[in-house]
XYZ file of N, CA and C in Angstrom:
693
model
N 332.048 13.020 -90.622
C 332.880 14.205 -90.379
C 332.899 14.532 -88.884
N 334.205 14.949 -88.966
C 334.171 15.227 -87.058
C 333.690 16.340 -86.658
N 332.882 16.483 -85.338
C 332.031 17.649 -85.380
C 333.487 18.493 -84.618
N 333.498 20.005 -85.356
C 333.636 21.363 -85.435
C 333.658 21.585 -83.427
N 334.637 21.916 -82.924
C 334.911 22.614 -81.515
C 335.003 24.237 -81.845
N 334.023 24.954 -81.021
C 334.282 26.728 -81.363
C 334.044 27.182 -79.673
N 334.954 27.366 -79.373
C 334.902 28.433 -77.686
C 334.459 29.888 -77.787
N 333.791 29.794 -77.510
C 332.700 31.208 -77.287
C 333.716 32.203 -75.728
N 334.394 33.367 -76.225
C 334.867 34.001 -75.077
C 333.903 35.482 -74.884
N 332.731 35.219 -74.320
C 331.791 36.730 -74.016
C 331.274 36.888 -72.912
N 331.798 37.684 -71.760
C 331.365 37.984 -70.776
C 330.022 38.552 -70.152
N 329.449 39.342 -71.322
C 327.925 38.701 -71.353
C 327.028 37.393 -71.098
N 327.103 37.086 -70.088
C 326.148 35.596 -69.731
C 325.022 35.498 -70.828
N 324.409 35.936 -70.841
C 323.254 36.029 -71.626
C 323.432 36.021 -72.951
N 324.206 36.992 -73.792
C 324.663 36.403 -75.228
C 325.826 35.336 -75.219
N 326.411 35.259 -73.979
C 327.403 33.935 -74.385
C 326.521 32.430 -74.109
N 325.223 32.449 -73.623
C 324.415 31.136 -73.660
C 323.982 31.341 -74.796
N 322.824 32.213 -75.246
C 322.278 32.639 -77.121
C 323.172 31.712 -77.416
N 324.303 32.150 -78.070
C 325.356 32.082 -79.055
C 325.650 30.509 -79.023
N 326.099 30.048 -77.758
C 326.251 28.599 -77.424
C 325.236 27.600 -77.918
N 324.105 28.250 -77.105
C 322.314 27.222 -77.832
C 321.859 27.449 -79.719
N 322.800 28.808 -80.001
C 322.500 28.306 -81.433
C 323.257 27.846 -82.265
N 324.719 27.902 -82.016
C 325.893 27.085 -82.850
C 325.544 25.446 -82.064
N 324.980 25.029 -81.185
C 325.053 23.917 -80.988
C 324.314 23.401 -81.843
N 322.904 23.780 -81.779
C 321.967 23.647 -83.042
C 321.999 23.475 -83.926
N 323.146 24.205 -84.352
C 323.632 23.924 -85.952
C 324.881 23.167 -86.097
N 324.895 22.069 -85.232
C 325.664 20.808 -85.167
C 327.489 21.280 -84.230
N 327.660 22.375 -84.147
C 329.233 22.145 -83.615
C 328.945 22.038 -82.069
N 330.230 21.574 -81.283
C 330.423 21.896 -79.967
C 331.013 22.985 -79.438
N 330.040 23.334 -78.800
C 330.309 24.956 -78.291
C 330.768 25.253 -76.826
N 331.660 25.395 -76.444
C 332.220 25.662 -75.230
C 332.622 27.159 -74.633
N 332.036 28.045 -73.208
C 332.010 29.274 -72.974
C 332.913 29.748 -72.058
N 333.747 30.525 -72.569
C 333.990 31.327 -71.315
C 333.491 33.049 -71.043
N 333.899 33.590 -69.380
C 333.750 34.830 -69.538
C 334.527 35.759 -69.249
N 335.564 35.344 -69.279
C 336.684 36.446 -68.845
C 337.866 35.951 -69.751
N 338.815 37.341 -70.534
C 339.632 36.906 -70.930
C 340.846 35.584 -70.417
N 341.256 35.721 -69.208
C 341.870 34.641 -68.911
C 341.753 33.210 -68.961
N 340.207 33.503 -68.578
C 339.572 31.704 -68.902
C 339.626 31.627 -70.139
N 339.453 32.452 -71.408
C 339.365 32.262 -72.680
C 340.640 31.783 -72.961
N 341.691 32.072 -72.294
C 343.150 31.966 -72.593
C 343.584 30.735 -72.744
N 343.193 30.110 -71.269
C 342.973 29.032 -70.641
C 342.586 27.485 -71.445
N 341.112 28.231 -71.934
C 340.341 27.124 -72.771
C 340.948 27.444 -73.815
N 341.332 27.940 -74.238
C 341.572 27.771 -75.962
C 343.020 26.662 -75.644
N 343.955 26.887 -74.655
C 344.926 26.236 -74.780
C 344.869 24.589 -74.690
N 343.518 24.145 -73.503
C 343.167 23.275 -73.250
C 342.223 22.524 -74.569
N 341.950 23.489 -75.357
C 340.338 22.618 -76.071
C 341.269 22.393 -77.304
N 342.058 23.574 -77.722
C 342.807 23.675 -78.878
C 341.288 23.895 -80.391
N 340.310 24.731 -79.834
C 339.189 24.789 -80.663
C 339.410 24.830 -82.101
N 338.322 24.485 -82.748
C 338.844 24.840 -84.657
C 338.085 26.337 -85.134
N 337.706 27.189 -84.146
C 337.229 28.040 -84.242
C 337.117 28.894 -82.952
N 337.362 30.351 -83.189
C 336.869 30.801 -81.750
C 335.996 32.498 -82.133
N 334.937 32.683 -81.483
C 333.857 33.789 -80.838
C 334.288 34.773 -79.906
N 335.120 35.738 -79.958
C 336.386 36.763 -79.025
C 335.445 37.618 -78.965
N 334.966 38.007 -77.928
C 334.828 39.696 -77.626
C 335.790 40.440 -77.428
N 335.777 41.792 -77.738
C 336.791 42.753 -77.842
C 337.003 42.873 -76.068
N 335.887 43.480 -75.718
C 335.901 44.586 -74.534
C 335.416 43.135 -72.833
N 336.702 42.627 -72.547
C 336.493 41.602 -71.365
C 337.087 42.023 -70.932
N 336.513 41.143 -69.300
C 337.436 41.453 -67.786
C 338.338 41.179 -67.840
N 339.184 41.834 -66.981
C 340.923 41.236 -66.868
C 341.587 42.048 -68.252
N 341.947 40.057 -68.991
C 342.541 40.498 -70.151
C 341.502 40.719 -71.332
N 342.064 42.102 -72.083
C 341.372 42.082 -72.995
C 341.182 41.260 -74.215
N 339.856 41.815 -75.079
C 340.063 40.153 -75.985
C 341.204 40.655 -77.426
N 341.588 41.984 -77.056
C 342.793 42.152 -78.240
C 344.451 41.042 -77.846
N 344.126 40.746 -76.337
C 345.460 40.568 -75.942
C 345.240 38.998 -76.360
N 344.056 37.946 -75.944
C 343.651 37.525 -76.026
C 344.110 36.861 -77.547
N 343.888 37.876 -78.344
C 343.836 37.112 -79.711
C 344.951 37.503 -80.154
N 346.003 38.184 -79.400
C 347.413 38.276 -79.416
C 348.173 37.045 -79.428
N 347.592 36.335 -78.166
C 348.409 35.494 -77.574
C 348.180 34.329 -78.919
N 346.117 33.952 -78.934
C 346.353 32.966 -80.049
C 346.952 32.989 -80.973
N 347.061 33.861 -81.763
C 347.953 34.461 -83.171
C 349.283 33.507 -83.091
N 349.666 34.129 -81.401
C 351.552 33.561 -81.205
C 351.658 32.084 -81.162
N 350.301 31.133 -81.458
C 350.380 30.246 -80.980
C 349.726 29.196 -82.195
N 349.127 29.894 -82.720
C 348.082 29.055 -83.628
C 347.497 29.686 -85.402
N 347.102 29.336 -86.194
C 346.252 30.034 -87.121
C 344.828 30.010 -86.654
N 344.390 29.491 -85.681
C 342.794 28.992 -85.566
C 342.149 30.391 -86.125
N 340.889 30.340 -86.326
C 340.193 31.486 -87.222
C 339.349 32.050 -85.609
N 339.615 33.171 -85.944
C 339.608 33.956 -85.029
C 338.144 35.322 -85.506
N 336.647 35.094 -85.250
C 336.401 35.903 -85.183
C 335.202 36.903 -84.297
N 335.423 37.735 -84.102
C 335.417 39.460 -82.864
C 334.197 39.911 -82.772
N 333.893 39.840 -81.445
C 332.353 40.641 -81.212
C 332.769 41.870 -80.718
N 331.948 42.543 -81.110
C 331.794 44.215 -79.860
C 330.883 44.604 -80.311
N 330.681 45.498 -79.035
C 329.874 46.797 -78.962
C 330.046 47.732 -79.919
N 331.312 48.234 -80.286
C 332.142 49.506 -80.780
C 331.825 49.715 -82.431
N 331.289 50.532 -82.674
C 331.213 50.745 -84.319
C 332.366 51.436 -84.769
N 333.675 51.776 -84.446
C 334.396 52.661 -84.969
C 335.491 52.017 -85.943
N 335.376 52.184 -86.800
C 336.345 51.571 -87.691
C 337.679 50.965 -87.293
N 338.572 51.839 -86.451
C 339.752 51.804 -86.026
C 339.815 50.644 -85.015
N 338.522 50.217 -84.322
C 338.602 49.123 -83.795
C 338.499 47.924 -84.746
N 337.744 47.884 -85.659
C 337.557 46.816 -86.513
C 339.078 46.807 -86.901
N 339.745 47.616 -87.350
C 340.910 47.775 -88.173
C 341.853 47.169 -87.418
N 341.804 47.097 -85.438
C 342.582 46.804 -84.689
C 342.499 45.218 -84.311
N 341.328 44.616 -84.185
C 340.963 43.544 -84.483
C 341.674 42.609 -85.278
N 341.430 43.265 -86.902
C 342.082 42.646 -87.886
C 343.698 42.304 -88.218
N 343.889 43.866 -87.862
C 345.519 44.004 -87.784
C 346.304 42.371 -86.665
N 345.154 42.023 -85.653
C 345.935 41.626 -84.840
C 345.602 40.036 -85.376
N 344.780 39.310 -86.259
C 345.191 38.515 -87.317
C 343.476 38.054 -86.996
N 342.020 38.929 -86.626
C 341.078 38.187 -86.718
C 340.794 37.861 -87.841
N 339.725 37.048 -88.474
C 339.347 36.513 -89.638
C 338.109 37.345 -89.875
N 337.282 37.638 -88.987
C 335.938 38.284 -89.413
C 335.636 38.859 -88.578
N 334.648 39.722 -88.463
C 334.435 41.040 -87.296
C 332.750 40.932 -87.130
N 331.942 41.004 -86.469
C 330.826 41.023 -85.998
C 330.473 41.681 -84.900
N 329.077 43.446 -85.248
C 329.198 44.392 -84.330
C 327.908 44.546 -83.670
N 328.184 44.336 -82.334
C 326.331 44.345 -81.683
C 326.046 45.080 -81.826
N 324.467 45.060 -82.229
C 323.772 43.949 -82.048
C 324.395 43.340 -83.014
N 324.188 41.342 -82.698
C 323.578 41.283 -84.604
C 322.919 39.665 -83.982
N 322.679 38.981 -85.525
C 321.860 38.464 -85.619
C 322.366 36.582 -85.378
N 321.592 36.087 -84.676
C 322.427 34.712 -84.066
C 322.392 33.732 -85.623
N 321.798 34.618 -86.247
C 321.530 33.470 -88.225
C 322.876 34.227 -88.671
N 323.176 35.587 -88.217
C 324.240 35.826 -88.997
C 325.558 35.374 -88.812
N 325.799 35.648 -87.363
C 326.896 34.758 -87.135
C 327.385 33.461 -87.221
N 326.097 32.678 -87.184
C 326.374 31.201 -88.067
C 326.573 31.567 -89.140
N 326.239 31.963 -90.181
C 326.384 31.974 -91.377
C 328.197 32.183 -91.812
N 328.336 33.179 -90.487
C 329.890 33.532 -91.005
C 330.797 32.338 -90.817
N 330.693 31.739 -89.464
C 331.480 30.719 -88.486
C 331.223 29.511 -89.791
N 330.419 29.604 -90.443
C 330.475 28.617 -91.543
C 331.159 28.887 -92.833
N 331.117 29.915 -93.593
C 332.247 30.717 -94.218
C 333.726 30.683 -94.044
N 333.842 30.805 -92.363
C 335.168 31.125 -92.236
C 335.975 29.260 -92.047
N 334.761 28.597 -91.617
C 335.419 27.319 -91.394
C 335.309 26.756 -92.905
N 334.322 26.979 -93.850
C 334.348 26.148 -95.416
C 335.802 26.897 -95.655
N 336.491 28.616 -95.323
C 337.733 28.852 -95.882
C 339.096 27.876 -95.274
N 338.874 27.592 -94.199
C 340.051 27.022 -93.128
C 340.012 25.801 -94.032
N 339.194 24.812 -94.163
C 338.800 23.292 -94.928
C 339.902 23.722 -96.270
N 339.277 24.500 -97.203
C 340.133 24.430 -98.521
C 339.694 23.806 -99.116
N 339.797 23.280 -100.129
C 339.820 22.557 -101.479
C 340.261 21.195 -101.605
N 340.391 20.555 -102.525
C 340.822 19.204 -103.095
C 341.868 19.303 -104.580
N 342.185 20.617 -105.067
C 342.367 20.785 -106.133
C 344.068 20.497 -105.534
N 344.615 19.717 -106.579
C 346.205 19.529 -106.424
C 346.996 20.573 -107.351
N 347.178 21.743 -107.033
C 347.508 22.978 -107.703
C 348.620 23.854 -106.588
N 349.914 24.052 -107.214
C 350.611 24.114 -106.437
C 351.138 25.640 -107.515
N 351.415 27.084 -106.942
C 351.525 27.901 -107.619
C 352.830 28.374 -107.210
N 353.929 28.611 -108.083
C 355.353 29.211 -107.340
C 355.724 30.289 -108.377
N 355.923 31.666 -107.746
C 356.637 32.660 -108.035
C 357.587 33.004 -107.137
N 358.835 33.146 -108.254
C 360.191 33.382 -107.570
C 360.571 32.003 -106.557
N 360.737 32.714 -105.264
C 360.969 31.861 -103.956
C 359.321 31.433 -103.651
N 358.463 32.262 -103.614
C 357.593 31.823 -103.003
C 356.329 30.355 -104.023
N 356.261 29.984 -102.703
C 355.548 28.538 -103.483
C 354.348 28.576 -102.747
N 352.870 28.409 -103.614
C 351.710 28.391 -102.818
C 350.705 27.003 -102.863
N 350.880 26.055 -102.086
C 350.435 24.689 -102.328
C 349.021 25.222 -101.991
N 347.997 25.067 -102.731
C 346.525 25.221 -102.610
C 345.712 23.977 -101.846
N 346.127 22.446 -102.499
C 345.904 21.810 -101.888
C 345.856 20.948 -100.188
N 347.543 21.733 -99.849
C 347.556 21.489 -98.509
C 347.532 22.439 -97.908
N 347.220 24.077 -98.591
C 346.833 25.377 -97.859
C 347.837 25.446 -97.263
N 348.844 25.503 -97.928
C 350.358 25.931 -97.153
C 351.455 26.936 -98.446
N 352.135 27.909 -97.890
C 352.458 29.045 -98.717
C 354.443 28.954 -97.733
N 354.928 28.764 -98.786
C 356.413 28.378 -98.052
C 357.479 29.741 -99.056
N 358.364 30.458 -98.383
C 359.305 31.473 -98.725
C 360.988 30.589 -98.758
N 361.211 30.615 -99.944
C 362.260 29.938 -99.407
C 362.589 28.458 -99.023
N 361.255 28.001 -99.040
C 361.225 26.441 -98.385
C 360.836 26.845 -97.347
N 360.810 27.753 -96.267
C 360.502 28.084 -95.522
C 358.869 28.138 -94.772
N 358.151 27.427 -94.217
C 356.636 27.156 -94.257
C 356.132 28.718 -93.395
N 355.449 29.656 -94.424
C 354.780 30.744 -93.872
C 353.495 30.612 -93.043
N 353.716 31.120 -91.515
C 352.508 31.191 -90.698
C 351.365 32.058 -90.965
N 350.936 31.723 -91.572
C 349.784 32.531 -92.286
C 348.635 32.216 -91.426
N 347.295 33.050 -90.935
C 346.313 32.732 -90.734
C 345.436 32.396 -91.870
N 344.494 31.823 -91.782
C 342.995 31.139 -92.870
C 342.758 32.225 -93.864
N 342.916 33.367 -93.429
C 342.384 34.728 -94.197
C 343.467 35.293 -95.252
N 344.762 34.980 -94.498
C 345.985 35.555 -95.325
C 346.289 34.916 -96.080
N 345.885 33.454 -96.124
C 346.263 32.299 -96.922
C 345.685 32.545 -98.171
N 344.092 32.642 -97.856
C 342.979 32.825 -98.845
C 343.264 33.857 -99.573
N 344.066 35.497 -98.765
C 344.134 36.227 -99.649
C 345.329 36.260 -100.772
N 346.184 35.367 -100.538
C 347.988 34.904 -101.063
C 347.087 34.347 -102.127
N 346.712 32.556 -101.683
C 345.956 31.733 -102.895
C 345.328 32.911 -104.105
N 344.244 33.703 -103.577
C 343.462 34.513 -104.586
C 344.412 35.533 -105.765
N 345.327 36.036 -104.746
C 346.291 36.952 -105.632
C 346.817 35.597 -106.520
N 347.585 34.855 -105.910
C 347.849 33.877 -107.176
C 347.684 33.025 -108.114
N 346.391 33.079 -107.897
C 345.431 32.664 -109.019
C 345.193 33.082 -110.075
N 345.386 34.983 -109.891
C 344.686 35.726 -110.872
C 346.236 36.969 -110.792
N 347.396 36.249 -111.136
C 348.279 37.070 -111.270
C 348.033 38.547 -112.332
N 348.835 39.815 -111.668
C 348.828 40.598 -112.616
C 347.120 41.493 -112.819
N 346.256 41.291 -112.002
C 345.163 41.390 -112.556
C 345.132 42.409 -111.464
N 344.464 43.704 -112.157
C 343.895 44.831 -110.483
C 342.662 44.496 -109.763
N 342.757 44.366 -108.516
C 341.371 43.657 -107.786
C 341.032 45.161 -106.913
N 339.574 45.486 -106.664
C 339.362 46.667 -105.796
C 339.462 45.896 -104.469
N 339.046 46.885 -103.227
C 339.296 46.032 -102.045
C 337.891 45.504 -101.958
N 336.956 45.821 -102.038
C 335.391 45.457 -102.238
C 335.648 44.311 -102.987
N 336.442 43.742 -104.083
C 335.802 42.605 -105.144
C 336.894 41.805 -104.352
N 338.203 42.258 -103.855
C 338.942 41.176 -102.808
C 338.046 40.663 -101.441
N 337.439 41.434 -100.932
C 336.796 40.962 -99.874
C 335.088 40.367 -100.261
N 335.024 40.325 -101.187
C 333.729 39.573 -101.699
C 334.305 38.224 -101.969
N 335.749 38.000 -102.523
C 336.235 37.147 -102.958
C 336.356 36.175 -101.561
N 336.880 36.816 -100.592
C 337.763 36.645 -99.559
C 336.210 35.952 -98.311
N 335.149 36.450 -98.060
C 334.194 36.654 -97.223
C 332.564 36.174 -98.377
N 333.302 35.994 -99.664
C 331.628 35.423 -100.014
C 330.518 36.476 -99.668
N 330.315 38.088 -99.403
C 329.527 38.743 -99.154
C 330.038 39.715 -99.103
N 329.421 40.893 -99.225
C 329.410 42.514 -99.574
C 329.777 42.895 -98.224
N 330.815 43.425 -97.856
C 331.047 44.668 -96.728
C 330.344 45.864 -97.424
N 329.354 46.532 -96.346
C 328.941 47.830 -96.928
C 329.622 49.062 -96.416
N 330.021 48.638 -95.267
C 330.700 49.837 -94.627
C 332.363 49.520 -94.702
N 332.713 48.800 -94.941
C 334.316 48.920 -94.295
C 335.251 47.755 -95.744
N 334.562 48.465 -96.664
C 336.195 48.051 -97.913
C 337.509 48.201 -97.807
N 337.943 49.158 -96.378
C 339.262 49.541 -96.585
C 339.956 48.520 -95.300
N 338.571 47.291 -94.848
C 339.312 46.543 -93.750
C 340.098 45.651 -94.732
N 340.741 45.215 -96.275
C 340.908 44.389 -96.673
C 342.570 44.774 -96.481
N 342.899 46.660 -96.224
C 343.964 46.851 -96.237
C 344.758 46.518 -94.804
N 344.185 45.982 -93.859
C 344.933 45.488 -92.582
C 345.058 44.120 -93.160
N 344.490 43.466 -93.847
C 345.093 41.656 -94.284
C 345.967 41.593 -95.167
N 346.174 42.704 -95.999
C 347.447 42.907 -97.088
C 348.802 43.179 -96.184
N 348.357 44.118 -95.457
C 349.757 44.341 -94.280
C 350.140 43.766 -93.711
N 349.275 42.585 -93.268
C 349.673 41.546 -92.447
C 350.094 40.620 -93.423
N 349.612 40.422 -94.697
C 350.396 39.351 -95.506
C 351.887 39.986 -95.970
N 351.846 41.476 -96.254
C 353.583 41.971 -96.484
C 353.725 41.451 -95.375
N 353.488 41.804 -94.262
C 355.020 41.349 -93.564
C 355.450 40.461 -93.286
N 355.154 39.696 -93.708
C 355.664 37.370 -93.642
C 355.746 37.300 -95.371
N 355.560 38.120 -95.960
C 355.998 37.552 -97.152
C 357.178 37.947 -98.325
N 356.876 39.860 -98.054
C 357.560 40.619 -98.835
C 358.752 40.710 -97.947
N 360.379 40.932 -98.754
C 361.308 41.059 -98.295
C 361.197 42.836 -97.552
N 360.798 43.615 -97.836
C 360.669 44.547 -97.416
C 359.261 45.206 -97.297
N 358.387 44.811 -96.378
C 356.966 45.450 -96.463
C 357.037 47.048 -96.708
N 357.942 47.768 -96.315
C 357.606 49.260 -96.993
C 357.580 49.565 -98.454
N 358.509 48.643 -99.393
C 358.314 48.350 -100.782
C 358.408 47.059 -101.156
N 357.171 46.707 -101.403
C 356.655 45.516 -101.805
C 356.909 45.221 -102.990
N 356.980 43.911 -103.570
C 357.782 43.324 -104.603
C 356.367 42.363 -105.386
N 355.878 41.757 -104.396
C 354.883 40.648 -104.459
C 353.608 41.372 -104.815
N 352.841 42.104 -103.567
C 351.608 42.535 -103.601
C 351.597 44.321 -104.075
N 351.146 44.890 -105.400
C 351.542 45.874 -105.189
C 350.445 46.667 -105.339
N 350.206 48.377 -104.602
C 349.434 49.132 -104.425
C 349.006 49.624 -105.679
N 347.298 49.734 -106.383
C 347.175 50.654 -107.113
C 346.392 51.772 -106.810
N 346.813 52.494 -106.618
C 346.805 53.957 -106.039
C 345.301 53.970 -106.456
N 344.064 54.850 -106.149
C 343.123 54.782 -106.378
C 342.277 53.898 -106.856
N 342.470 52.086 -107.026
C 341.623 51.548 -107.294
C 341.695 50.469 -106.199
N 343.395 49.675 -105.886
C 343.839 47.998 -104.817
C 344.677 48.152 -105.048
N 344.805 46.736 -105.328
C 346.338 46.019 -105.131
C 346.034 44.840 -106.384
N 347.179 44.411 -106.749
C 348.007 43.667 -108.138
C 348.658 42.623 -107.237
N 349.201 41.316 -107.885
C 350.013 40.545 -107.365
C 351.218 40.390 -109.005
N 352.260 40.702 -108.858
C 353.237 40.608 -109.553
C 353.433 39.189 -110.183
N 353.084 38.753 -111.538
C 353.524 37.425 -111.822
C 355.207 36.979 -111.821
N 355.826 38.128 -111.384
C 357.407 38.172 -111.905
C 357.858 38.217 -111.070
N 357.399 38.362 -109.440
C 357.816 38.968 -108.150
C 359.234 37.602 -107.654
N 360.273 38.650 -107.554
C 361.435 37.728 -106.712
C 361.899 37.071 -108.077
N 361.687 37.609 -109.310
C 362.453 36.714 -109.991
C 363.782 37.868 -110.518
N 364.698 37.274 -110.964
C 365.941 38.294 -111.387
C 366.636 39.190 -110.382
């Protein structure tokens, strides 16, 4: 297997070596930068299968940062900071990260995730191809097409499309979607699952203000319509 490229962008010298000496350890190649621009830079040059964003860098920030990758790539994208405030996590996500990680934390934990998020990017072997209405969700080649149309989905939105269509019709809370989604318990932040639904309306549903596909249940999640786009 080919070893795993992940660019570390943290302007912290000191946790951006940590971070480097222990994902190397655990077999990938780890490459650093410290300023948003160089992050810009290297990601364009390395084309990584993973990337380590801090929020709060010199220059450009790492929201713009993971702006730009978004416009450019699905690579799995996930966010360090300082900041405990929800609305940042929420801003993060909105802007298509895959996972969020808030200093302190722990150099076992963040491997643990960067391995999570890359076993989600990999996928399956199962030849299972799911189509409602227009939309068609190939599981096997992790590709979700509108129309014929091939949807740019990131790793996370994919996972959360695949999951809804697996288990059509069925009410999921946002806690048992993001256990589904992340393999582990969020204790604080169940309601980050509602920035990856928004981001999947709007590449999927003909009208994200009333959704057809993914629909809201008022005090518990969200439903995926087995009937959606048909008639």
């Amino acid at each position: 297997m080919q070893m795993k490229t992940i660019l570390v962008v943290e302007d912290e010298r000191e946790i951006a070596r940590m971070v480097q000496a222990y994902l190397m350890r655990e077999g990938y190649r780890v490459e650093v930068a410290f300023a948003g621009e160089e992050g810009w830079a290297m990601f364009k040059a390395l084309q990584p299968d993973l990337v380590v964003l801090d929020l709060m860098l010199p220059g450009m920030h790492g929201l713009e940062v993971a702006r730009r990758i978004r416009q450019e790539a699905t690579t799995p994208i996930i966010m360090l900071t300082a900041r405990t405030e929800e609305a940042d996590r929420v801003a993060g996500l909105e802007m298509g990260a895959d996972d969020y990680v808030t200093k302190p934390f722990s150099l076992r934990e963040l491997a643990a995730r960067v391995r999570a998020v890359l076993r989600r990017t990999e996928g399956g072997t199962v030849p299972e191809v799911i189509r409602v209405g227009p939309l068609t969700v190939d599981l096997a080649a992790r590709e979700a097409r509108l129309a014929g149309t091939v949807l740019d989905l990131t790793p996370t939105e994919f996972d959360l499309l695949a999951f809804f269509a697996r288990h059509p019709g069925r009410v999921f809370t946002r806690r048992e979607l993001l256990e589904a989604l992340q393999e582990r318990t969020y204790a604080t932040l169940p309601r980050t699952v509602d920035s990856h639904v928004k981001n999947l309306r709007r590449k999927i549903e003909p009208d994200p203000d009333d959704p057809t596909y993914i629909l809201t249940v008022h005090g518990v999640g969200y439903k995926f319509r087995p009937d959606a786009g048909e008639g």
